[in-house]
Coordinates of C-alpha atoms in Angstrom, one line a residue:
X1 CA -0.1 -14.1 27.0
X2 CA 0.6 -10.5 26.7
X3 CA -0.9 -8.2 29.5
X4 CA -3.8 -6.5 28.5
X5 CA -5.0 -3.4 30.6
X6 CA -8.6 -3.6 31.6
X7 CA -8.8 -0.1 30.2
X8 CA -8.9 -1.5 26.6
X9 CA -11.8 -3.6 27.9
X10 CA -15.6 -2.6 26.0
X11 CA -17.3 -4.6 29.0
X12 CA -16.6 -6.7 32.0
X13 CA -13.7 -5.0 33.2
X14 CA -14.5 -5.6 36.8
X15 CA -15.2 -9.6 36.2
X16 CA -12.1 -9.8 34.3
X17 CA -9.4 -7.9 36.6
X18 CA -7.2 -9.5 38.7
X19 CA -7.1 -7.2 42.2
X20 CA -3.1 -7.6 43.1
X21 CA -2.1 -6.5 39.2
X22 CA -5.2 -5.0 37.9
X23 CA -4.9 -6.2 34.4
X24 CA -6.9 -8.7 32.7
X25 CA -6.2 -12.3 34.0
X26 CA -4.1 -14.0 32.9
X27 CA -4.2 -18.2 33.8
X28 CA -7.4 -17.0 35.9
X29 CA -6.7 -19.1 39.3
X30 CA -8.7 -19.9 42.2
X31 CA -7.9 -21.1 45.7
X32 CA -10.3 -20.9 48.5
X33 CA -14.0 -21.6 48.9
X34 CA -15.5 -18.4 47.4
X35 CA -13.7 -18.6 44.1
X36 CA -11.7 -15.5 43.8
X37 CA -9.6 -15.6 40.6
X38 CA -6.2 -14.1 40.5
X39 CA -3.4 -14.8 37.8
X40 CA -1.5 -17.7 38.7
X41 CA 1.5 -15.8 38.2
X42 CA 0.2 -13.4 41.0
X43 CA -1.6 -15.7 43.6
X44 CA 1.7 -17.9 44.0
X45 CA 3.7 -14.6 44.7
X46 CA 0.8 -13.7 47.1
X47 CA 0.9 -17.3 48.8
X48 CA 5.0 -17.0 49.1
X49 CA 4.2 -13.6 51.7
X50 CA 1.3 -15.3 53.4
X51 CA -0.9 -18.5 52.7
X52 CA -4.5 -17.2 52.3
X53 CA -6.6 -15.7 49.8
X54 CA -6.1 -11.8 49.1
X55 CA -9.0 -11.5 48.4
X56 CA -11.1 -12.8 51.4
X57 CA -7.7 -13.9 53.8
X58 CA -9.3 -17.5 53.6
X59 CA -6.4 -19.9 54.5
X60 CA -5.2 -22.1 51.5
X61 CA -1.8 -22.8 49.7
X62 CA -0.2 -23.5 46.0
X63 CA -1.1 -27.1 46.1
X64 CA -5.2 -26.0 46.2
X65 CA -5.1 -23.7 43.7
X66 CA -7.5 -24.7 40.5
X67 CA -7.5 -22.7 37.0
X68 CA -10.6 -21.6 36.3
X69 CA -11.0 -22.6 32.1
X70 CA -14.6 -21.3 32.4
X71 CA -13.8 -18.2 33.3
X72 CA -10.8 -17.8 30.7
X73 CA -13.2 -18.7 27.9
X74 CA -15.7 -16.1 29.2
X75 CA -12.5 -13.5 29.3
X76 CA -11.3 -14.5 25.7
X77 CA -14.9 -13.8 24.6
X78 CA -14.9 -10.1 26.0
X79 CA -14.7 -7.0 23.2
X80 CA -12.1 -4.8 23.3
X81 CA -10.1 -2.1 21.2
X82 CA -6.4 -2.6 20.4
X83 CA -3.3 -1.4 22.8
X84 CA -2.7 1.2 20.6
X85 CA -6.0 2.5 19.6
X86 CA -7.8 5.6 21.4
X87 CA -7.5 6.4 24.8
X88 CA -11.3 6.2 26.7
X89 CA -13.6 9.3 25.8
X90 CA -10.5 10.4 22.9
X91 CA -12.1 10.9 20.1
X92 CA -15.9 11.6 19.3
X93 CA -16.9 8.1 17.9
X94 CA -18.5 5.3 19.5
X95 CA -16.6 4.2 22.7
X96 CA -13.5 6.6 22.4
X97 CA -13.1 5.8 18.8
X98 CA -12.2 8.9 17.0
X99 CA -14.6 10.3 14.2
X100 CA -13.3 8.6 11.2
X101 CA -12.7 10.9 8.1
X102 CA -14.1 9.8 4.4
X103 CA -12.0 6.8 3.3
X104 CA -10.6 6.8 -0.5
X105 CA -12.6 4.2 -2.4
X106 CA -10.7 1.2 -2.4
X107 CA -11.2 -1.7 -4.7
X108 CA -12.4 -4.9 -2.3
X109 CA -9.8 -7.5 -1.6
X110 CA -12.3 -10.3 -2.5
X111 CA -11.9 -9.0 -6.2
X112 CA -8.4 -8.6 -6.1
X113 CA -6.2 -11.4 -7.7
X114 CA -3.8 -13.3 -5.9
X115 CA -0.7 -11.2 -7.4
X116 CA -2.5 -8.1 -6.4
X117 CA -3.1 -9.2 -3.1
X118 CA 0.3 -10.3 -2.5
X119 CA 1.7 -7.1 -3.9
X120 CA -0.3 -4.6 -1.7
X121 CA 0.1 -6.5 1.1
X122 CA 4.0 -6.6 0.4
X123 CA 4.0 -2.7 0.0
X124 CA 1.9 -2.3 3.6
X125 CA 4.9 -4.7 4.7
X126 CA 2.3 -7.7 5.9
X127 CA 3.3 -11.2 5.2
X128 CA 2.1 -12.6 1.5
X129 CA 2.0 -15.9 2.2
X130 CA -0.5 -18.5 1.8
X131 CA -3.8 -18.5 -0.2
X132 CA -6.2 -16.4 -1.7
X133 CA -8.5 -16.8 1.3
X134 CA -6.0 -16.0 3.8
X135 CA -4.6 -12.7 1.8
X136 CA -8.0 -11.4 0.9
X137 CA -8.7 -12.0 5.1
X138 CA -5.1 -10.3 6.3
X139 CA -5.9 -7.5 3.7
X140 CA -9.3 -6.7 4.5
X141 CA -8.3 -6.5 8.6
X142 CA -5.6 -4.3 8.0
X143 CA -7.8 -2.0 6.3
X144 CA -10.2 -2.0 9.5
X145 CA -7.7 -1.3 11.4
X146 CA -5.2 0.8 9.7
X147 CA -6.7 4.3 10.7
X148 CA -3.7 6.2 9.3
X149 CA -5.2 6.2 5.9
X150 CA -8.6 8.3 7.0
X151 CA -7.2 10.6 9.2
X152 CA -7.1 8.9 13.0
X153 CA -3.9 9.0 14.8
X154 CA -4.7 5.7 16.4
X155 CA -5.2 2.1 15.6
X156 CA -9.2 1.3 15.3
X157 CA -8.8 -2.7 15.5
X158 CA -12.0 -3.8 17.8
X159 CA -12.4 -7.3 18.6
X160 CA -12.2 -9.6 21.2
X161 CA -9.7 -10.3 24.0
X162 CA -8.8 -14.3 22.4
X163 CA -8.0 -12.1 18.7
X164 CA -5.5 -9.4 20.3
X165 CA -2.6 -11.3 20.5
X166 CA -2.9 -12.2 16.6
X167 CA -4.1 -8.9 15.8
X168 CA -1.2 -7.5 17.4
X169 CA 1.6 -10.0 15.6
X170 CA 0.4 -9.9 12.2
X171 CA -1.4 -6.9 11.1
X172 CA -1.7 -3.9 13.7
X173 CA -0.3 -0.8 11.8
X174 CA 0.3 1.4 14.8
X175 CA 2.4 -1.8 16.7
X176 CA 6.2 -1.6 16.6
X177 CA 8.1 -3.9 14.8
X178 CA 11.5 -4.7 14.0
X179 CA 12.8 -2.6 10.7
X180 CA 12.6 -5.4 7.8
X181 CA 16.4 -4.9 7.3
X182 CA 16.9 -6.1 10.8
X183 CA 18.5 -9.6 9.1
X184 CA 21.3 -7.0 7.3
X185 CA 22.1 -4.9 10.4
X186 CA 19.5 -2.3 10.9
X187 CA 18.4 -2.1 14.9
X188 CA 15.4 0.5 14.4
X189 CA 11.9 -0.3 15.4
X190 CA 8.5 1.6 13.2
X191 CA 5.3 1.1 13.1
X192 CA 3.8 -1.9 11.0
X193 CA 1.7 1.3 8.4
X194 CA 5.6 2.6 8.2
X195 CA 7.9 -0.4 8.0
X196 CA 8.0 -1.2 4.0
X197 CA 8.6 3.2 3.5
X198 CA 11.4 2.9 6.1
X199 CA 13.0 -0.2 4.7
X200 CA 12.9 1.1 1.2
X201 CA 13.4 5.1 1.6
X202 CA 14.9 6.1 4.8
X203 CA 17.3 2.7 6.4
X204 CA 20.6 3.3 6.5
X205 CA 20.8 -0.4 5.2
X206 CA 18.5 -0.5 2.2
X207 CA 20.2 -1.6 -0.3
X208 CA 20.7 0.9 -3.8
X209 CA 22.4 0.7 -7.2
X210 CA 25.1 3.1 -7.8
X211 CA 24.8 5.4 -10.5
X212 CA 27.5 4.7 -11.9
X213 CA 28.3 0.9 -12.1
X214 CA 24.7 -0.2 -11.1
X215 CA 26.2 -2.8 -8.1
X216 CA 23.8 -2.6 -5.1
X217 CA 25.4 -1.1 -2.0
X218 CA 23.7 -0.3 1.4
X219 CA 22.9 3.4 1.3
X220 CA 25.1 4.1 4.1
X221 CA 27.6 2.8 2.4
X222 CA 26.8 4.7 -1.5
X223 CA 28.4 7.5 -0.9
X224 CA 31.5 6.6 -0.1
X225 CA 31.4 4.4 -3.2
X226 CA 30.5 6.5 -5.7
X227 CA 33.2 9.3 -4.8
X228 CA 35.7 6.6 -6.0
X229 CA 33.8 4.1 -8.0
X230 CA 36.3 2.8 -10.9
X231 CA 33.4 3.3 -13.7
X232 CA 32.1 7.4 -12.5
X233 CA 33.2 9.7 -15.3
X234 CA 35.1 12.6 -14.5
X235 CA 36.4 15.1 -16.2
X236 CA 40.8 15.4 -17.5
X237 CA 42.3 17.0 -15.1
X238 CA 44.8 18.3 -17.8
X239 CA 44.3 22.1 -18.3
X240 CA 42.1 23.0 -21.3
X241 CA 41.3 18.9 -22.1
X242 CA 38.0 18.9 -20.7
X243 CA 37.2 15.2 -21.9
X244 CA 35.2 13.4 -19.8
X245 CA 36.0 9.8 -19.0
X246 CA 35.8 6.9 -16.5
X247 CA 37.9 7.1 -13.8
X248 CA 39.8 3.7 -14.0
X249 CA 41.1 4.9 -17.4
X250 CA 42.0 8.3 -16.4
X251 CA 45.4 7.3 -15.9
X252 CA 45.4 5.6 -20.0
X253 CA 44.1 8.9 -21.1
X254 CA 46.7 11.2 -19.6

């Protein structure tokens, strides 16, 4: 899984850290008699310098060490804030969280139809598939944790340690992702919140219509187009013609 920082922990930080990496365990392991957990990852790189516990230097070795499920279901069940929300003691809310500005009345996802939940959750750049059920559900959790839009600076996601992971891949605002043009060239990473403005305003790759002929071009590529596209009208060079006509007949009208 992905390493989670026992500082994003709400409670049972000291239960749930592993003491060689000090992050939340991750395939929570045991090997001697008193059951102190490690990650696996980190008690077989402990065992490869000496073979006992690190924790109480009880003798053992790889082929005794046990993962502890119990203990990973008790972990999963832990609440926590996302990676990317406030710092502890930032803000003045409730655990850290900063003090959350009036929202702008939004109409509630349950009422929304299935083409308006698939077009607002295009625009915030979320995936539209599936059903109702599941668009009204991916709406209404970016909107908890989409703090952008009522003045935090920080993602306000709380939940618990077993959501993170999907929190994280489908609907965090404030976690990087990969530019949707990616597929067409563009290497840039936004935030989630920023990804649909990016792809459709600012990436070099987004794809508009020339003014003059209408074909799509990537931006980056526009204006290079346009200063010799066959169909822009420009004006007789002639002296005193000032007609104005396209510039693949220029040559007809001279």
């Amino acid at each position: 899984g992905i390493p989670i920082d026992t500082a994003w922990l709400e409670e049972g930080r000291e239960m749930a850290a592993c003491t060689v990496c000090m992050l939340v365990l991750d395939q929570a392991t045991v090997g001697c008699p008193e059951g102190h957990a490690l990650c696996r990852p980190c008690y077989v790189a402990e065992l490869h310098k000496r073979p006992q516990c690190p924790t109480c230097q009880h003798p053992t070795d790889i082929s005794r060490l046990v993962r502890c499920r119990p203990l990973e279901g008790l972990i999963g069940q832990l609440r926590l804030r996302c990676k990317n929300g406030p710092e502890d003691g930032e803000g003045g809310g409730e655990g850290g969280a900063p003090p959350r500005a009036k929202r702008a009345k939004l109409e509630p996802a349950a009422s929304m139809d299935t083409d308006d939940l698939r077009t607002e959750l295009g625009r915030l750049g979320l995936s539209a598939e599936g059903k109702k059920g599941a668009l009204v559900a991916r709406l209404e959790e970016h909107r908890r944790s989409d703090a952008g839009e009522d003045g935090a600076q920080r993602c306000g996601w709380r939940g618990r340690v077993c959501e993170l992971a999907g929190h994280l891949s489908e609907s965090c605002g404030w976690e990087a992702v990969k530019c949707p043009n990616a597929v067409a060239g563009c290497s840039e990473s936004v935030l989630r919140k920023d990804a649909a403005r990016h792809a459709s305003e600012t990436c070099a790759y987004r794809k508009n219509r020339c003014a003059h002929c209408a074909i799509a071009f990537e931006a980056r590529a526009l204006a290079g187009h346009e200063g010799s596209c066959p169909e822009a009208q420009i004006e007789c060079p002639n002296a005193g013609c000032g007609v104005t006509v396209a510039r693949d007949s220029i040559g007809e009208h001279r």
